[in-house]
Coordinates of C-alpha atoms and ligand atoms in Angstrom, one line a residue:
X8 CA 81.6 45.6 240.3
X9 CA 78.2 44.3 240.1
X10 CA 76.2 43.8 236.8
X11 CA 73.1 45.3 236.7
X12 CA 70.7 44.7 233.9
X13 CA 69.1 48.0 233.2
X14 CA 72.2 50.2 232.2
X15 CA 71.4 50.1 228.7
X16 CA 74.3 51.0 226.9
X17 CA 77.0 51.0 229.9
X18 CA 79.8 48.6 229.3
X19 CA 81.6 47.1 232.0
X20 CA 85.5 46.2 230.6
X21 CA 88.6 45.0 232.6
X22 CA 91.8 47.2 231.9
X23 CA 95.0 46.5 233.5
X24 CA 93.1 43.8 235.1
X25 CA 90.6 46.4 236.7
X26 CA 86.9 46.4 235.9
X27 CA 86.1 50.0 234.6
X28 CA 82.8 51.6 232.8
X29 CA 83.2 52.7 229.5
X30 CA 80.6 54.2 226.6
X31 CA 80.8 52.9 222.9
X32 CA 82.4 56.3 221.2
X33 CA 79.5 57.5 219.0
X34 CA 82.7 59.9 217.2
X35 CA 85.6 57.1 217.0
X36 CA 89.1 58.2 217.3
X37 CA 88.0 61.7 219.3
X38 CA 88.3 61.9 223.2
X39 CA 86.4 64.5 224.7
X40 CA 88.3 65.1 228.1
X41 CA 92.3 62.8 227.6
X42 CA 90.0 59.4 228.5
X43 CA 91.9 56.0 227.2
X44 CA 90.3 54.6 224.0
X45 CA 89.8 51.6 223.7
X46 CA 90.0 49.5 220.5
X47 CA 88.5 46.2 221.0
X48 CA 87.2 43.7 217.9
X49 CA 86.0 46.6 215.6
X50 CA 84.3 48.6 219.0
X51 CA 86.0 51.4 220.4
X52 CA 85.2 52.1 224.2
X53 CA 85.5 55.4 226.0
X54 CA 86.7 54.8 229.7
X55 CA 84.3 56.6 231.7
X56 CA 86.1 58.3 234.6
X57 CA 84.2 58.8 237.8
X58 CA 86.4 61.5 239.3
X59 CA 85.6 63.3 236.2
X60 CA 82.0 62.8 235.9
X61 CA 79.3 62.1 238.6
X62 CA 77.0 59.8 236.5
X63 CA 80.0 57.7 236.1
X64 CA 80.3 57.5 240.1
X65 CA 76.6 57.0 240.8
X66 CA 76.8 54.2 237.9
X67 CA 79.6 52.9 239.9
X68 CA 78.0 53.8 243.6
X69 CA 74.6 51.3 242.4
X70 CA 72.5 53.6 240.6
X71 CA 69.7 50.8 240.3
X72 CA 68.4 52.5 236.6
X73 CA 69.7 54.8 233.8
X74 CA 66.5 56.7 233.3
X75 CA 67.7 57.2 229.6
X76 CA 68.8 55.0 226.6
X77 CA 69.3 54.7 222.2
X78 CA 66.8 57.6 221.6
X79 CA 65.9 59.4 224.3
X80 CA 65.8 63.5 224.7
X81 CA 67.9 64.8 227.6
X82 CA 67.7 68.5 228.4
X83 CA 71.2 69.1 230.5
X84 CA 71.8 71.4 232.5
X85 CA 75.1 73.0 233.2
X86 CA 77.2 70.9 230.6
X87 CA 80.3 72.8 230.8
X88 CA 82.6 71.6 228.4
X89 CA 81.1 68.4 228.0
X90 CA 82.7 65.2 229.9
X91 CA 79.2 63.9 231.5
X92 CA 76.9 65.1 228.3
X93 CA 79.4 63.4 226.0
X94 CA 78.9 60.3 227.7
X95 CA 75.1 60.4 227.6
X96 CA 75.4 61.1 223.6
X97 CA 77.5 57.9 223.4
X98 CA 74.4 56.1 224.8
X99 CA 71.8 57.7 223.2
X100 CA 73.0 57.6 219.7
X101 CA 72.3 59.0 216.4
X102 CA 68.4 59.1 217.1
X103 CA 68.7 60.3 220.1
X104 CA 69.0 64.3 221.4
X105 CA 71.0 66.4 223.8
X106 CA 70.5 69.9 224.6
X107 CA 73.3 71.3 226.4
X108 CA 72.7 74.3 228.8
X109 CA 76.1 76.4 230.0
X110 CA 76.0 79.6 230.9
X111 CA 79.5 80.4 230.6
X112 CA 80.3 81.7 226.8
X113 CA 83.9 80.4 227.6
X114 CA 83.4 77.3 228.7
X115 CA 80.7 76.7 226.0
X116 CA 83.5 77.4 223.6
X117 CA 85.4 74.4 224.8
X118 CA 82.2 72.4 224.8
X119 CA 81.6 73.7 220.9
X120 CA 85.3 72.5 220.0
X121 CA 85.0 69.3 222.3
X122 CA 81.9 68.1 221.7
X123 CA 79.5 69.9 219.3
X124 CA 82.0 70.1 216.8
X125 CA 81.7 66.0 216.0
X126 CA 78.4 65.0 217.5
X127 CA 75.4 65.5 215.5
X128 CA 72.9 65.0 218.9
X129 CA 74.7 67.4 220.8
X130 CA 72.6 70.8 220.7
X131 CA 74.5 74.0 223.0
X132 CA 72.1 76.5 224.3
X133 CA 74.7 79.4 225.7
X134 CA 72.2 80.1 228.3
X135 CA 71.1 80.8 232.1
X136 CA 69.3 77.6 233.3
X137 CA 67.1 80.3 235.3
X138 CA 66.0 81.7 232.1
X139 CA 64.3 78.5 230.5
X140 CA 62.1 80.5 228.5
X141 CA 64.9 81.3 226.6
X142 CA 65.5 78.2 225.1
X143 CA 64.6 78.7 221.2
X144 CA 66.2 75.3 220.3
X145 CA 64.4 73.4 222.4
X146 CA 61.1 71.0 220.5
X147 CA 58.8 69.2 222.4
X148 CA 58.7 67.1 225.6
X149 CA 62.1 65.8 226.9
X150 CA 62.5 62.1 228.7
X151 CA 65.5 63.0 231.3
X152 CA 66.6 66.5 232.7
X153 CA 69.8 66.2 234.2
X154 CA 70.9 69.4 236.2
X155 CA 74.5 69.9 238.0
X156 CA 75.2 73.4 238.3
X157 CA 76.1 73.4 241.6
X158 CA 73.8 76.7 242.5
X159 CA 72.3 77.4 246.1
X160 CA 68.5 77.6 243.9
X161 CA 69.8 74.7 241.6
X162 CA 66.9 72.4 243.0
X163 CA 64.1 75.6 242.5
X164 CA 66.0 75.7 239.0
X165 CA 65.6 72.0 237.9
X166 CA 62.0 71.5 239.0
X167 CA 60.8 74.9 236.5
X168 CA 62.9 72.9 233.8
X169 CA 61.2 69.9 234.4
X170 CA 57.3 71.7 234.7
X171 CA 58.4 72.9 231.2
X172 CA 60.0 70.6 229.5
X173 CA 60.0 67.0 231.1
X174 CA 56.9 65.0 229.6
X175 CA 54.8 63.1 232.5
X176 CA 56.6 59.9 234.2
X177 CA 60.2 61.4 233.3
X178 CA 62.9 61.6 234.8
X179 CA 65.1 63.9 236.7
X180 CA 68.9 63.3 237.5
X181 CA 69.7 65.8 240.2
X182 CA 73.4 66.4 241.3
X183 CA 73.5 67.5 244.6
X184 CA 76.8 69.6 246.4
X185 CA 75.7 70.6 249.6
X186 CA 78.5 73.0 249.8
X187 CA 76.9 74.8 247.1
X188 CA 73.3 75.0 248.9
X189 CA 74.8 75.8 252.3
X190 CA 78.6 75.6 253.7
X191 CA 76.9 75.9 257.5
X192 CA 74.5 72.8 256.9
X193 CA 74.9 68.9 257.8
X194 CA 75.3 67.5 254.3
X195 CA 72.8 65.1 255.2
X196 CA 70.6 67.8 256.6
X197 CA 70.9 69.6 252.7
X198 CA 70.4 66.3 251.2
X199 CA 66.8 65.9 252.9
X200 CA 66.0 69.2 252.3
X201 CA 66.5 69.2 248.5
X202 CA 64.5 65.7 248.6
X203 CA 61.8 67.9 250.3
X204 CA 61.6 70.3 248.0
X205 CA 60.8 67.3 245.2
X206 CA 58.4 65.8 246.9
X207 CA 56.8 69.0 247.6
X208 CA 56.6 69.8 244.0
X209 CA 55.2 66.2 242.9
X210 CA 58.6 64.4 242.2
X211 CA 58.7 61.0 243.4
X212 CA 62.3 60.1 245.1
X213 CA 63.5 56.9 243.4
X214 CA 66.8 56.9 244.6
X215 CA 69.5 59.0 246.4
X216 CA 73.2 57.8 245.7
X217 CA 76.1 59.0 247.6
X218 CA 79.4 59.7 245.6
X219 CA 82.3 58.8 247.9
X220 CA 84.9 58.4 247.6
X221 CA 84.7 60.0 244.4
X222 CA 83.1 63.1 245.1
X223 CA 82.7 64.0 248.6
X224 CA 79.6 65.4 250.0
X225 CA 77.5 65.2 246.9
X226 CA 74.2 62.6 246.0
X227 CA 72.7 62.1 242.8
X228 CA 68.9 62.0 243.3
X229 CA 67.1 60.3 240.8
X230 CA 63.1 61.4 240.6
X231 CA 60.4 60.7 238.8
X232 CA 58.2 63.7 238.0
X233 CA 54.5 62.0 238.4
Ligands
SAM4 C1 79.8 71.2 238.2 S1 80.0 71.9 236.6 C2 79.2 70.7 235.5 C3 80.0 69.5 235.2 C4 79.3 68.7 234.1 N1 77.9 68.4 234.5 C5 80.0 67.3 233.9 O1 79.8 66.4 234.6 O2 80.7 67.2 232.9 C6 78.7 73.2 236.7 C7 78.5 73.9 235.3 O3 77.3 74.6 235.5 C8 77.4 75.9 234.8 N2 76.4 76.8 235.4 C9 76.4 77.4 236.6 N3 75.2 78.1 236.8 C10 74.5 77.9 235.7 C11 73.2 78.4 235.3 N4 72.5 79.2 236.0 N5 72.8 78.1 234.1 C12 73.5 77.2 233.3 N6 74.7 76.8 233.6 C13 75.2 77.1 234.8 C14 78.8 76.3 235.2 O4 79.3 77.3 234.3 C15 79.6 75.0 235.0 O5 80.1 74.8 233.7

């Protein structure tokens, strides 16, 4: 795998004689999804598992930047019960904030007994991502909005989150399933078209990341909201 300098807070480790990603647990001793632990000279790394969680797979697919790092506020949308959020509040820290959007009540249970239950900068907010001006929680500008909820609007959706919430020059981390936008479509033709729809709204595209072999027919799109 090839190092790359800007991954703040990603750690690349050999197990079993394969390089793997991994996150310093912020909540040692806990797993979050049945990922390995592992203990190494007082640190304890959570393996990061890029079937699991598409941040891992664009990490591993050459995402050139993580738009986040120790600090930063991240509003996430559809966290279910947690894999991909828990690894951004490894990263992030004590000082930094998470505010986790799901709209399911149930699967926001296993994220409250997963997740919130041990981490301090994990915030839930049992909520429809359509319905942003429901968000009581939420203070101030955020640095990252992350969206996977695989919805056919999901694109419409993460650009109103962002004109709320994101401050100027953020970021946007935009998982993309073009099954979810349109079964009938060219994934490459859905890809474009979501791309489109950012540029139209005054995102600039910084990158676009295919997930294979992990996920199949899904990108990552990172933006910057200018
Ligand atoms: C693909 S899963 C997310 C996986 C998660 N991002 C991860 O990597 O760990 C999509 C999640 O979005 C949630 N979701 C779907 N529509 C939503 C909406 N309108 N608002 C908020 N969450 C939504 C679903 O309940 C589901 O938990």
């Amino acid at each position: 795998m090839e190092k790359r300098s800007n991954l703040q807070g990603v750690h690349f480790i050999k197990v079993d004689g394969e390089e793997r990603i991994a996150t310093i647990n912020l909540v040692p001793g806990v797993q979050v999804y049945g990922e390995r632990l592992i203990p190494d000279e007082g640190i304890e790394y959570r393996l990061w598992d890029p079937f699991r969680s598409k941040l891992s797979a664009a990490i591993i697919k050459g995402l050139k930047v993580l738009p986040f790092g120790e600090g930063s506020k991240i509003l996430y949308l559809g966290a279910s019960t947690g894999t991909t959020a828990s690894h951004i509040s490894d990263i992030i820290g004590e000082k930094g904030i998470i505010f986790c959007v799901e709209i399911s009540p149930r699967v926001a249970r296993e994220l409250m007994e997963r997740c919130i239950k041990y981490r301090n900068n994990m915030i839930p907010i049992i909520e429809d991502a359509r319905k942003h001006e429901n968000y009581y929680s939420i203070f101030g500008k955020v640095d990252l909005v992350y969206c996977d909820i695989a919805q056919p609007d999901q694109t419409e959706i993460a650009i109103a989150n962002c004109k709320h919430f994101l401050k100027k020059n953020g970021h946007l981390l935009l998982a993309v399933k073009s099954r979810s936008i349109d079964v009938t479509k060219k994934p490459s033709k859905v890809f474009k078209e979501e791309e489109e729809k950012l540029e139209k709204s005054g995102f600039k595209i910084e990158q676009v990341i295919e997930l294979e072999p992990f996920d199949k027919d899904h990108v990552l799109i990172h933006a910057v909201m200018k």
